Amino acid sequence: MVSAIVSAQTTTVIKFSLVAESDTPKGKAAQRFKELVEQASQRRMRVDVYPNNLLYKEADELEALQLGAIQMLAPTLSRLSQFGLQEFEVFDLPFLFRDRADVARVIEGPIGKALLKKVESKGMVGLGYWDNGFKVMTGNRPLRMPADFSGMKMRIYPSRVLDKQMDLLGAQPQIIDAQQIYLAMKAKLIDGSEGIPLSIQTRRLYEVQSNLTISNHGYMGSAVVVNKKFWDGLPSASRAIIERALREATAYGNDLAERENAAALVLLKKNPALKVHVLTPVEEQAWREALQPVRADFEGRLGRAIVSAVTSELNRGKLAP
């Protein structure tokens, strides 16, 4: 009994809240992180994972983290940009990244590290990035050219970049929690959305949408953050365990996201209820031209430095052997 009491007193509990469901790549990565931390710490640390908004809604979780009600989160980068960390909007710029290798060059290099450092001003510590995938468009009508978006009510994540994107396409941006997208589409409160193939498949949006356009026009990612006061109070050995576990869980989850998005896209293409269209080179160029002012707007608000740094890094990647 004494041993049990001592053990309980020395156990550090980490509440890890997720918007994602437990069977998604993010949910599985969180579970892998839990297992690694508990094993490496010999159960002196316990990670309690709460997926699918069990503790907090998506709009409330960052405030809960700041207050110390939970210790860890993996919010979307778009969500961070709405939390006074506008520099993260750079990840929402359309057609910025060609592929996952481009993303990795930015988030794993000095730019990604510098951005994570900025979250400390909000009472958080940034530990890493999780990939969600590249976005496609769904709609209740075909979306091939920019003019096709005219008048449509399109769901977006909260982001001024995404808001401007839809405005330029002639659509009306709508901010709705992820859990409410299906019902909003069914009730015809929104006409379409942008998102990753896996979310479209798992949320069964093909039941309430007739068209999908494979555009890969934007990247969606998340940052894993921890309450700063909690982090600073941990022994250095505990922080090292968490960092190692997160690196392994990140590699696992990011690879899983790539594979599961590809598998979801195969299923969506086979779905007879859904008309799937891949942008032609001519159509893609029309999208790029229509959305070009998004970058100018971003640079006007936050300066050209961050965009120049990202594009320079990506250009170096193109020249690499």
PDB file of C-alpha atoms in Angstrom:
ATOM      1  CA  MET A   1       0.000   0.000   0.000  1.00  0.00           C
ATOM      2  CA  VAL A   2       2.832   2.401   0.894  1.00  0.00           C
ATOM      3  CA  SER A   3       4.503   1.620  -2.437  1.00  0.00           C
ATOM      4  CA  ALA A   4       1.278   2.385  -4.311  1.00  0.00           C
ATOM      5  CA  ILE A   5       0.881   5.697  -2.488  1.00  0.00           C
ATOM      6  CA  VAL A   6       4.465   6.741  -3.245  1.00  0.00           C
ATOM      7  CA  SER A   7       4.024   5.731  -6.889  1.00  0.00           C
ATOM      8  CA  ALA A   8       0.830   7.754  -7.185  1.00  0.00           C
ATOM      9  CA  GLN A   9       2.527  10.803  -5.657  1.00  0.00           C
ATOM     10  CA  THR A  10       5.375  10.702  -8.158  1.00  0.00           C
ATOM     11  CA  THR A  11       3.282  10.125 -11.279  1.00  0.00           C
ATOM     12  CA  THR A  12       3.183  13.079 -13.678  1.00  0.00           C
ATOM     13  CA  VAL A  13      -0.054  13.155 -15.661  1.00  0.00           C
ATOM     14  CA  ILE A  14      -0.158  14.718 -19.130  1.00  0.00           C
ATOM     15  CA  LYS A  15      -3.641  15.400 -20.492  1.00  0.00           C
ATOM     16  CA  PHE A  16      -3.364  15.376 -24.294  1.00  0.00           C
ATOM     17  CA  SER A  17      -6.524  16.732 -25.940  1.00  0.00           C
ATOM     18  CA  LEU A  18      -7.269  16.121 -29.629  1.00  0.00           C
ATOM     19  CA  VAL A  19      -9.906  17.243 -32.078  1.00  0.00           C
ATOM     20  CA  ALA A  20      -9.155  14.184 -34.212  1.00  0.00           C
ATOM     21  CA  GLU A  21     -10.720  10.778 -33.683  1.00  0.00           C
ATOM     22  CA  SER A  22      -8.641   8.000 -32.132  1.00  0.00           C
ATOM     23  CA  ASP A  23      -8.443   5.998 -35.397  1.00  0.00           C
ATOM     24  CA  THR A  24      -6.947   8.869 -37.432  1.00  0.00           C
ATOM     25  CA  PRO A  25      -3.191   9.326 -37.984  1.00  0.00           C
ATOM     26  CA  LYS A  26      -3.151  12.075 -35.338  1.00  0.00           C
ATOM     27  CA  GLY A  27      -5.044   9.865 -32.910  1.00  0.00           C
ATOM     28  CA  LYS A  28      -2.714   6.937 -33.556  1.00  0.00           C
ATOM     29  CA  ALA A  29       0.368   9.158 -33.248  1.00  0.00           C
ATOM     30  CA  ALA A  30      -0.883  10.412 -29.888  1.00  0.00           C
ATOM     31  CA  GLN A  31      -1.403   6.834 -28.739  1.00  0.00           C
ATOM     32  CA  ARG A  32       2.111   5.909 -29.881  1.00  0.00           C
ATOM     33  CA  PHE A  33       3.460   8.937 -27.987  1.00  0.00           C
ATOM     34  CA  LYS A  34       1.606   7.804 -24.871  1.00  0.00           C
ATOM     35  CA  GLU A  35       3.067   4.299 -25.053  1.00  0.00           C
ATOM     36  CA  LEU A  36       6.613   5.545 -25.602  1.00  0.00           C
ATOM     37  CA  VAL A  37       6.516   8.075 -22.770  1.00  0.00           C
ATOM     38  CA  GLU A  38       5.035   5.663 -20.268  1.00  0.00           C
ATOM     39  CA  GLN A  39       7.464   2.915 -21.178  1.00  0.00           C
ATOM     40  CA  ALA A  40      10.557   5.147 -21.120  1.00  0.00           C
ATOM     41  CA  SER A  41       9.553   6.764 -17.824  1.00  0.00           C
ATOM     42  CA  GLN A  42       8.726   3.405 -16.243  1.00  0.00           C
ATOM     43  CA  ARG A  43       5.190   4.714 -15.674  1.00  0.00           C
ATOM     44  CA  ARG A  44       6.400   7.734 -13.707  1.00  0.00           C
ATOM     45  CA  MET A  45       4.685   9.756 -16.433  1.00  0.00           C
ATOM     46  CA  ARG A  46       1.190   8.974 -17.646  1.00  0.00           C
ATOM     47  CA  VAL A  47      -0.305  10.364 -20.848  1.00  0.00           C
ATOM     48  CA  ASP A  48      -4.104  10.494 -20.953  1.00  0.00           C
ATOM     49  CA  VAL A  49      -5.246  11.010 -24.554  1.00  0.00           C
ATOM     50  CA  TYR A  50      -8.681  12.573 -25.087  1.00  0.00           C
ATOM     51  CA  PRO A  51      -9.599  12.363 -28.801  1.00  0.00           C
ATOM     52  CA  ASN A  52     -12.659  13.596 -30.687  1.00  0.00           C
ATOM     53  CA  ASN A  53     -13.249  16.769 -28.622  1.00  0.00           C
ATOM     54  CA  LEU A  54     -13.961  14.755 -25.487  1.00  0.00           C
ATOM     55  CA  LEU A  55     -12.716  17.552 -23.237  1.00  0.00           C
ATOM     56  CA  TYR A  56     -12.951  20.755 -25.272  1.00  0.00           C
ATOM     57  CA  LYS A  57     -14.307  22.029 -28.541  1.00  0.00           C
ATOM     58  CA  GLU A  58     -11.799  23.004 -31.178  1.00  0.00           C
ATOM     59  CA  ALA A  59     -12.449  26.709 -30.545  1.00  0.00           C
ATOM     60  CA  ASP A  60     -11.781  26.388 -26.794  1.00  0.00           C
ATOM     61  CA  GLU A  61      -8.819  24.032 -26.501  1.00  0.00           C
ATOM     62  CA  LEU A  62      -5.996  26.585 -26.829  1.00  0.00           C
ATOM     63  CA  GLU A  63      -7.401  28.676 -24.014  1.00  0.00           C
ATOM     64  CA  ALA A  64      -7.736  25.539 -21.890  1.00  0.00           C
ATOM     65  CA  LEU A  65      -4.064  24.785 -22.543  1.00  0.00           C
ATOM     66  CA  GLN A  66      -3.050  28.310 -21.531  1.00  0.00           C
ATOM     67  CA  LEU A  67      -4.986  27.956 -18.294  1.00  0.00           C
ATOM     68  CA  GLY A  68      -3.299  24.637 -17.523  1.00  0.00           C
ATOM     69  CA  ALA A  69      -6.515  22.596 -17.628  1.00  0.00           C
ATOM     70  CA  ILE A  70      -4.737  20.362 -20.151  1.00  0.00           C
ATOM     71  CA  GLN A  71      -1.034  19.971 -20.843  1.00  0.00           C
ATOM     72  CA  MET A  72      -0.755  19.076 -24.556  1.00  0.00           C
ATOM     73  CA  LEU A  73      -2.535  19.819 -27.820  1.00  0.00           C
ATOM     74  CA  ALA A  74      -2.037  19.355 -31.555  1.00  0.00           C
ATOM     75  CA  PRO A  75      -3.991  22.317 -33.019  1.00  0.00           C
ATOM     76  CA  THR A  76      -3.995  23.040 -36.720  1.00  0.00           C
ATOM     77  CA  LEU A  77      -1.559  25.699 -37.849  1.00  0.00           C
ATOM     78  CA  SER A  78      -4.561  27.718 -39.041  1.00  0.00           C
ATOM     79  CA  ARG A  79      -5.911  27.693 -35.493  1.00  0.00           C
ATOM     80  CA  LEU A  80      -2.601  29.021 -34.141  1.00  0.00           C
ATOM     81  CA  SER A  81      -2.724  31.861 -36.643  1.00  0.00           C
ATOM     82  CA  GLN A  82      -6.018  32.959 -35.090  1.00  0.00           C
ATOM     83  CA  PHE A  83      -4.513  32.889 -31.631  1.00  0.00           C
ATOM     84  CA  GLY A  84      -2.256  35.886 -32.145  1.00  0.00           C
ATOM     85  CA  LEU A  85       0.434  33.916 -33.992  1.00  0.00           C
ATOM     86  CA  GLN A  86      -0.226  35.267 -37.466  1.00  0.00           C
ATOM     87  CA  GLU A  87       3.111  34.120 -38.894  1.00  0.00           C
ATOM     88  CA  PHE A  88       1.693  30.578 -39.028  1.00  0.00           C
ATOM     89  CA  GLU A  89      -0.626  31.824 -41.781  1.00  0.00           C
ATOM     90  CA  VAL A  90       2.279  31.276 -44.170  1.00  0.00           C
ATOM     91  CA  PHE A  91       1.398  27.568 -44.208  1.00  0.00           C
ATOM     92  CA  ASP A  92      -2.059  28.433 -45.592  1.00  0.00           C
ATOM     93  CA  LEU A  93      -0.741  30.218 -48.678  1.00  0.00           C
ATOM     94  CA  PRO A  94      -2.109  28.480 -51.799  1.00  0.00           C
ATOM     95  CA  PHE A  95       0.264  26.480 -53.992  1.00  0.00           C
ATOM     96  CA  LEU A  96       3.235  27.229 -51.725  1.00  0.00           C
ATOM     97  CA  PHE A  97       4.388  23.613 -51.342  1.00  0.00           C
ATOM     98  CA  ARG A  98       4.725  21.065 -54.128  1.00  0.00           C
ATOM     99  CA  ASP A  99       4.886  17.972 -51.935  1.00  0.00           C
ATOM    100  CA  ARG A 100       5.679  16.619 -48.502  1.00  0.00           C
ATOM    101  CA  ALA A 101       9.427  17.001 -49.103  1.00  0.00           C
ATOM    102  CA  ASP A 102       8.892  20.745 -49.550  1.00  0.00           C
ATOM    103  CA  VAL A 103       7.001  20.906 -46.266  1.00  0.00           C
ATOM    104  CA  ALA A 104       9.733  18.965 -44.475  1.00  0.00           C
ATOM    105  CA  ARG A 105      12.408  21.397 -45.695  1.00  0.00           C
ATOM    106  CA  VAL A 106      10.570  24.254 -44.015  1.00  0.00           C
ATOM    107  CA  ILE A 107       9.286  22.728 -40.787  1.00  0.00           C
ATOM    108  CA  GLU A 108      12.447  20.768 -39.990  1.00  0.00           C
ATOM    109  CA  GLY A 109      14.777  23.687 -40.712  1.00  0.00           C
ATOM    110  CA  PRO A 110      15.446  27.023 -39.028  1.00  0.00           C
ATOM    111  CA  ILE A 111      12.170  28.549 -40.244  1.00  0.00           C
ATOM    112  CA  GLY A 112      10.057  25.867 -38.607  1.00  0.00           C
ATOM    113  CA  LYS A 113      12.060  26.071 -35.386  1.00  0.00           C
ATOM    114  CA  ALA A 114      11.798  29.873 -35.275  1.00  0.00           C
ATOM    115  CA  LEU A 115       8.030  29.710 -35.716  1.00  0.00           C
ATOM    116  CA  LEU A 116       7.665  27.180 -32.899  1.00  0.00           C
ATOM    117  CA  LYS A 117       9.686  29.497 -30.676  1.00  0.00           C
ATOM    118  CA  LYS A 118       7.049  32.183 -31.155  1.00  0.00           C
ATOM    119  CA  VAL A 119       4.364  30.176 -29.349  1.00  0.00           C
ATOM    120  CA  GLU A 120       6.198  30.749 -26.060  1.00  0.00           C
ATOM    121  CA  SER A 121       4.794  34.287 -26.005  1.00  0.00           C
ATOM    122  CA  LYS A 122       1.364  32.670 -25.605  1.00  0.00           C
ATOM    123  CA  GLY A 123       2.308  30.456 -22.663  1.00  0.00           C
ATOM    124  CA  MET A 124       3.097  27.405 -24.785  1.00  0.00           C
ATOM    125  CA  VAL A 125       6.151  25.467 -25.913  1.00  0.00           C
ATOM    126  CA  GLY A 126       6.222  24.100 -29.458  1.00  0.00           C
ATOM    127  CA  LEU A 127       7.544  20.557 -29.669  1.00  0.00           C
ATOM    128  CA  GLY A 128       7.005  19.624 -33.306  1.00  0.00           C
ATOM    129  CA  TYR A 129       4.810  19.498 -36.389  1.00  0.00           C
ATOM    130  CA  TRP A 130       2.343  16.841 -37.504  1.00  0.00           C
ATOM    131  CA  ASP A 131       1.348  16.474 -41.154  1.00  0.00           C
ATOM    132  CA  ASN A 132      -2.320  16.275 -42.048  1.00  0.00           C
ATOM    133  CA  GLY A 133      -1.883  16.281 -45.807  1.00  0.00           C
ATOM    134  CA  PHE A 134      -2.683  18.334 -48.888  1.00  0.00           C
ATOM    135  CA  LYS A 135      -6.147  19.778 -49.389  1.00  0.00           C
ATOM    136  CA  VAL A 136      -8.758  19.162 -52.046  1.00  0.00           C
ATOM    137  CA  MET A 137     -12.129  20.844 -52.657  1.00  0.00           C
ATOM    138  CA  THR A 138     -15.598  19.387 -52.341  1.00  0.00           C
ATOM    139  CA  GLY A 139     -18.791  20.992 -53.564  1.00  0.00           C
ATOM    140  CA  ASN A 140     -22.395  20.427 -54.486  1.00  0.00           C
ATOM    141  CA  ARG A 141     -21.427  21.306 -58.058  1.00  0.00           C
ATOM    142  CA  PRO A 142     -18.277  20.863 -60.188  1.00  0.00           C
ATOM    143  CA  LEU A 143     -15.351  23.088 -59.206  1.00  0.00           C
ATOM    144  CA  ARG A 144     -12.954  23.295 -62.111  1.00  0.00           C
ATOM    145  CA  MET A 145     -12.348  26.976 -62.805  1.00  0.00           C
ATOM    146  CA  PRO A 146     -12.277  29.868 -60.318  1.00  0.00           C
ATOM    147  CA  ALA A 147     -15.632  31.155 -61.612  1.00  0.00           C
ATOM    148  CA  ASP A 148     -17.275  27.911 -60.480  1.00  0.00           C
ATOM    149  CA  PHE A 149     -16.953  29.025 -56.847  1.00  0.00           C
ATOM    150  CA  SER A 150     -19.050  32.139 -57.351  1.00  0.00           C
ATOM    151  CA  GLY A 151     -21.677  32.506 -54.609  1.00  0.00           C
ATOM    152  CA  MET A 152     -20.832  29.214 -52.896  1.00  0.00           C
ATOM    153  CA  LYS A 153     -20.723  29.004 -49.113  1.00  0.00           C
ATOM    154  CA  MET A 154     -17.438  27.211 -48.425  1.00  0.00           C
ATOM    155  CA  ARG A 155     -16.313  25.943 -45.035  1.00  0.00           C
ATOM    156  CA  ILE A 156     -12.767  26.886 -44.055  1.00  0.00           C
ATOM    157  CA  TYR A 157     -10.564  26.717 -40.998  1.00  0.00           C
ATOM    158  CA  PRO A 158     -10.291  30.093 -39.283  1.00  0.00           C
ATOM    159  CA  SER A 159      -7.525  31.919 -41.163  1.00  0.00           C
ATOM    160  CA  ARG A 160      -7.354  35.292 -42.834  1.00  0.00           C
ATOM    161  CA  VAL A 161      -5.385  33.697 -45.663  1.00  0.00           C
ATOM    162  CA  LEU A 162      -8.118  31.139 -46.296  1.00  0.00           C
ATOM    163  CA  ASP A 163     -10.772  33.824 -45.922  1.00  0.00           C
ATOM    164  CA  LYS A 164      -9.022  35.897 -48.600  1.00  0.00           C
ATOM    165  CA  GLN A 165      -8.632  32.796 -50.777  1.00  0.00           C
ATOM    166  CA  MET A 166     -12.365  32.173 -50.861  1.00  0.00           C
ATOM    167  CA  ASP A 167     -13.109  35.853 -51.343  1.00  0.00           C
ATOM    168  CA  LEU A 168     -10.912  35.909 -54.454  1.00  0.00           C
ATOM    169  CA  LEU A 169     -12.720  32.852 -55.795  1.00  0.00           C
ATOM    170  CA  GLY A 170     -16.056  34.604 -55.308  1.00  0.00           C
ATOM    171  CA  ALA A 171     -17.133  32.248 -52.524  1.00  0.00           C
ATOM    172  CA  GLN A 172     -18.440  33.036 -49.048  1.00  0.00           C
ATOM    173  CA  PRO A 173     -16.108  31.606 -46.368  1.00  0.00           C
ATOM    174  CA  GLN A 174     -17.828  29.892 -43.444  1.00  0.00           C
ATOM    175  CA  ILE A 175     -16.087  28.922 -40.203  1.00  0.00           C
ATOM    176  CA  ILE A 176     -17.628  25.770 -38.736  1.00  0.00           C
ATOM    177  CA  ASP A 177     -16.183  23.262 -36.266  1.00  0.00           C
ATOM    178  CA  ALA A 178     -14.960  20.087 -37.942  1.00  0.00           C
ATOM    179  CA  GLN A 179     -17.520  17.966 -36.117  1.00  0.00           C
ATOM    180  CA  GLN A 180     -20.388  20.009 -37.600  1.00  0.00           C
ATOM    181  CA  ILE A 181     -19.413  19.933 -41.287  1.00  0.00           C
ATOM    182  CA  TYR A 182     -21.556  16.932 -42.251  1.00  0.00           C
ATOM    183  CA  LEU A 183     -24.720  18.296 -40.630  1.00  0.00           C
ATOM    184  CA  ALA A 184     -24.126  21.761 -42.084  1.00  0.00           C
ATOM    185  CA  MET A 185     -23.810  20.283 -45.562  1.00  0.00           C
ATOM    186  CA  LYS A 186     -26.867  18.102 -45.083  1.00  0.00           C
ATOM    187  CA  ALA A 187     -28.879  21.135 -43.998  1.00  0.00           C
ATOM    188  CA  LYS A 188     -27.433  23.068 -46.976  1.00  0.00           C
ATOM    189  CA  LEU A 189     -25.967  25.695 -44.676  1.00  0.00           C
ATOM    190  CA  ILE A 190     -22.726  25.301 -46.623  1.00  0.00           C
ATOM    191  CA  ASP A 191     -22.163  24.238 -50.215  1.00  0.00           C
ATOM    192  CA  GLY A 192     -18.664  22.835 -49.975  1.00  0.00           C
ATOM    193  CA  SER A 193     -15.371  22.759 -48.136  1.00  0.00           C
ATOM    194  CA  GLU A 194     -11.645  22.299 -48.476  1.00  0.00           C
ATOM    195  CA  GLY A 195      -9.988  19.474 -46.603  1.00  0.00           C
ATOM    196  CA  ILE A 196      -7.777  16.417 -46.757  1.00  0.00           C
ATOM    197  CA  PRO A 197      -9.044  13.247 -48.498  1.00  0.00           C
ATOM    198  CA  LEU A 198      -8.942  11.213 -45.280  1.00  0.00           C
ATOM    199  CA  SER A 199     -11.313  13.591 -43.475  1.00  0.00           C
ATOM    200  CA  ILE A 200     -13.690  13.627 -46.425  1.00  0.00           C
ATOM    201  CA  GLN A 201     -13.773   9.830 -46.427  1.00  0.00           C
ATOM    202  CA  THR A 202     -14.030   9.268 -42.664  1.00  0.00           C
ATOM    203  CA  ARG A 203     -16.640  12.006 -42.189  1.00  0.00           C
ATOM    204  CA  ARG A 204     -18.642  10.515 -45.093  1.00  0.00           C
ATOM    205  CA  LEU A 205     -18.927  13.872 -46.823  1.00  0.00           C
ATOM    206  CA  TYR A 206     -19.543  12.011 -50.079  1.00  0.00           C
ATOM    207  CA  GLU A 207     -23.083  11.460 -48.744  1.00  0.00           C
ATOM    208  CA  VAL A 208     -23.733  15.213 -48.738  1.00  0.00           C
ATOM    209  CA  GLN A 209     -21.433  16.394 -51.561  1.00  0.00           C
ATOM    210  CA  SER A 210     -21.607  15.456 -55.222  1.00  0.00           C
ATOM    211  CA  ASN A 211     -18.235  16.686 -56.492  1.00  0.00           C
ATOM    212  CA  LEU A 212     -14.591  16.542 -55.467  1.00  0.00           C
ATOM    213  CA  THR A 213     -11.719  18.369 -57.142  1.00  0.00           C
ATOM    214  CA  ILE A 214      -8.197  17.075 -56.592  1.00  0.00           C
ATOM    215  CA  SER A 215      -6.379  20.387 -56.441  1.00  0.00           C
ATOM    216  CA  ASN A 216      -3.694  19.898 -53.772  1.00  0.00           C
ATOM    217  CA  HIS A 217      -3.814  23.677 -53.570  1.00  0.00           C
ATOM    218  CA  GLY A 218      -2.888  23.957 -49.920  1.00  0.00           C
ATOM    219  CA  TYR A 219      -1.181  22.200 -47.051  1.00  0.00           C
ATOM    220  CA  MET A 220      -2.747  21.327 -43.729  1.00  0.00           C
ATOM    221  CA  GLY A 221      -0.606  20.663 -40.696  1.00  0.00           C
ATOM    222  CA  SER A 222      -0.656  20.829 -36.929  1.00  0.00           C
ATOM    223  CA  ALA A 223       1.773  21.862 -34.213  1.00  0.00           C
ATOM    224  CA  VAL A 224       2.223  19.838 -31.040  1.00  0.00           C
ATOM    225  CA  VAL A 225       2.331  22.279 -28.144  1.00  0.00           C
ATOM    226  CA  VAL A 226       2.600  21.941 -24.367  1.00  0.00           C
ATOM    227  CA  ASN A 227       1.709  24.311 -21.533  1.00  0.00           C
ATOM    228  CA  LYS A 228       4.872  26.322 -20.810  1.00  0.00           C
ATOM    229  CA  LYS A 229       4.511  26.463 -17.032  1.00  0.00           C
ATOM    230  CA  PHE A 230       4.031  22.702 -16.934  1.00  0.00           C
ATOM    231  CA  TRP A 231       6.993  22.157 -19.275  1.00  0.00           C
ATOM    232  CA  ASP A 232       9.321  24.426 -17.326  1.00  0.00           C
ATOM    233  CA  GLY A 233       8.435  22.572 -14.127  1.00  0.00           C
ATOM    234  CA  LEU A 234       9.455  19.178 -15.475  1.00  0.00           C
ATOM    235  CA  PRO A 235      12.884  17.690 -14.698  1.00  0.00           C
ATOM    236  CA  SER A 236      15.243  17.768 -17.675  1.00  0.00           C
ATOM    237  CA  ALA A 237      15.165  13.951 -17.859  1.00  0.00           C
ATOM    238  CA  SER A 238      11.370  14.007 -18.232  1.00  0.00           C
ATOM    239  CA  ARG A 239      11.550  16.651 -20.958  1.00  0.00           C
ATOM    240  CA  ALA A 240      14.116  14.534 -22.813  1.00  0.00           C
ATOM    241  CA  ILE A 241      11.806  11.493 -22.652  1.00  0.00           C
ATOM    242  CA  ILE A 242       8.916  13.525 -24.055  1.00  0.00           C
ATOM    243  CA  GLU A 243      11.021  14.986 -26.867  1.00  0.00           C
ATOM    244  CA  ARG A 244      12.361  11.576 -27.923  1.00  0.00           C
ATOM    245  CA  ALA A 245       8.922  10.015 -27.795  1.00  0.00           C
ATOM    246  CA  LEU A 246       7.442  12.847 -29.819  1.00  0.00           C
ATOM    247  CA  ARG A 247      10.092  12.554 -32.541  1.00  0.00           C
ATOM    248  CA  GLU A 248       9.289   8.873 -32.976  1.00  0.00           C
ATOM    249  CA  ALA A 249       5.525   9.408 -32.804  1.00  0.00           C
ATOM    250  CA  THR A 250       5.807  12.252 -35.331  1.00  0.00           C
ATOM    251  CA  ALA A 251       7.650  10.122 -37.881  1.00  0.00           C
ATOM    252  CA  TYR A 252       5.098   7.353 -37.393  1.00  0.00           C
ATOM    253  CA  GLY A 253       2.078   9.653 -37.637  1.00  0.00           C
ATOM    254  CA  ASN A 254       3.331  11.622 -40.633  1.00  0.00           C
ATOM    255  CA  ASP A 255       4.026   8.476 -42.642  1.00  0.00           C
ATOM    256  CA  LEU A 256       0.621   7.143 -41.649  1.00  0.00           C
ATOM    257  CA  ALA A 257      -1.086  10.373 -42.756  1.00  0.00           C
ATOM    258  CA  GLU A 258       0.518  10.136 -46.191  1.00  0.00           C
ATOM    259  CA  ARG A 259      -0.507   6.496 -46.659  1.00  0.00           C
ATOM    260  CA  GLU A 260      -4.052   6.910 -45.342  1.00  0.00           C
ATOM    261  CA  ASN A 261      -4.735  10.026 -47.411  1.00  0.00           C
ATOM    262  CA  ALA A 262      -3.629   8.124 -50.509  1.00  0.00           C
ATOM    263  CA  ALA A 263      -5.850   5.173 -49.593  1.00  0.00           C
ATOM    264  CA  ALA A 264      -8.808   7.483 -48.906  1.00  0.00           C
ATOM    265  CA  LEU A 265      -8.379   9.136 -52.292  1.00  0.00           C
ATOM    266  CA  VAL A 266      -8.546   5.726 -53.987  1.00  0.00           C
ATOM    267  CA  LEU A 267     -11.832   5.002 -52.213  1.00  0.00           C
ATOM    268  CA  LEU A 268     -13.256   8.410 -53.077  1.00  0.00           C
ATOM    269  CA  LYS A 269     -12.406   7.938 -56.747  1.00  0.00           C
ATOM    270  CA  LYS A 270     -14.226   4.603 -56.740  1.00  0.00           C
ATOM    271  CA  ASN A 271     -17.311   6.014 -54.994  1.00  0.00           C
ATOM    272  CA  PRO A 272     -20.202   6.092 -57.513  1.00  0.00           C
ATOM    273  CA  ALA A 273     -21.920   8.872 -55.567  1.00  0.00           C
ATOM    274  CA  LEU A 274     -19.025  11.264 -56.138  1.00  0.00           C
ATOM    275  CA  LYS A 275     -17.753  12.900 -59.331  1.00  0.00           C
ATOM    276  CA  VAL A 276     -13.979  13.272 -58.946  1.00  0.00           C
ATOM    277  CA  HIS A 277     -12.050  15.708 -61.104  1.00  0.00           C
ATOM    278  CA  VAL A 278      -8.278  16.269 -61.270  1.00  0.00           C
ATOM    279  CA  LEU A 279      -7.262  19.799 -62.203  1.00  0.00           C
ATOM    280  CA  THR A 280      -5.754  20.011 -65.682  1.00  0.00           C
ATOM    281  CA  PRO A 281      -2.606  22.144 -66.134  1.00  0.00           C
ATOM    282  CA  VAL A 282      -4.730  24.904 -67.680  1.00  0.00           C
ATOM    283  CA  GLU A 283      -7.212  24.835 -64.800  1.00  0.00           C
ATOM    284  CA  GLU A 284      -4.462  24.789 -62.186  1.00  0.00           C
ATOM    285  CA  GLN A 285      -2.822  27.809 -63.776  1.00  0.00           C
ATOM    286  CA  ALA A 286      -6.161  29.632 -63.659  1.00  0.00           C
ATOM    287  CA  TRP A 287      -6.433  28.845 -59.926  1.00  0.00           C
ATOM    288  CA  ARG A 288      -2.868  30.035 -59.322  1.00  0.00           C
ATOM    289  CA  GLU A 289      -3.506  33.320 -61.119  1.00  0.00           C
ATOM    290  CA  ALA A 290      -6.795  33.909 -59.311  1.00  0.00           C
ATOM    291  CA  LEU A 291      -5.193  33.257 -55.909  1.00  0.00           C
ATOM    292  CA  GLN A 292      -1.946  35.160 -56.474  1.00  0.00           C
ATOM    293  CA  PRO A 293      -3.234  38.245 -54.580  1.00  0.00           C
ATOM    294  CA  VAL A 294      -3.438  36.126 -51.403  1.00  0.00           C
ATOM    295  CA  ARG A 295       0.347  36.257 -51.113  1.00  0.00           C
ATOM    296  CA  ALA A 296       0.440  40.020 -51.676  1.00  0.00           C
ATOM    297  CA  ASP A 297      -2.189  40.481 -48.948  1.00  0.00           C
ATOM    298  CA  PHE A 298      -0.190  38.314 -46.538  1.00  0.00           C
ATOM    299  CA  GLU A 299       3.038  40.177 -47.273  1.00  0.00           C
ATOM    300  CA  GLY A 300       1.247  43.502 -46.807  1.00  0.00           C
ATOM    301  CA  ARG A 301       0.118  42.565 -43.310  1.00  0.00           C
ATOM    302  CA  LEU A 302       3.140  40.640 -42.014  1.00  0.00           C
ATOM    303  CA  GLY A 303       5.971  41.733 -44.282  1.00  0.00           C
ATOM    304  CA  ARG A 304       7.839  39.931 -47.027  1.00  0.00           C
ATOM    305  CA  ALA A 305      10.538  38.457 -44.775  1.00  0.00           C
ATOM    306  CA  ILE A 306       8.786  35.217 -43.853  1.00  0.00           C
ATOM    307  CA  VAL A 307       7.516  34.525 -47.384  1.00  0.00           C
ATOM    308  CA  SER A 308      10.955  35.291 -48.810  1.00  0.00           C
ATOM    309  CA  ALA A 309      12.580  32.973 -46.281  1.00  0.00           C
ATOM    310  CA  VAL A 310      10.201  30.114 -47.113  1.00  0.00           C
ATOM    311  CA  THR A 311      10.434  30.544 -50.889  1.00  0.00           C
ATOM    312  CA  SER A 312      14.235  30.795 -50.710  1.00  0.00           C
ATOM    313  CA  GLU A 313      14.350  27.546 -48.748  1.00  0.00           C
ATOM    314  CA  LEU A 314      12.068  25.844 -51.261  1.00  0.00           C
ATOM    315  CA  ASN A 315      14.094  27.162 -54.190  1.00  0.00           C
ATOM    316  CA  ARG A 316      17.254  25.695 -52.622  1.00  0.00           C
ATOM    317  CA  GLY A 317      15.419  22.397 -52.493  1.00  0.00           C
ATOM    318  CA  LYS A 318      14.732  22.537 -56.217  1.00  0.00           C
ATOM    319  CA  LEU A 319      18.425  23.093 -56.926  1.00  0.00           C
ATOM    320  CA  ALA A 320      19.586  20.283 -54.607  1.00  0.00           C
ATOM    321  CA  PRO A 321      20.949  17.196 -56.430  1.00  0.00           C
TER     322      PRO A 321
END
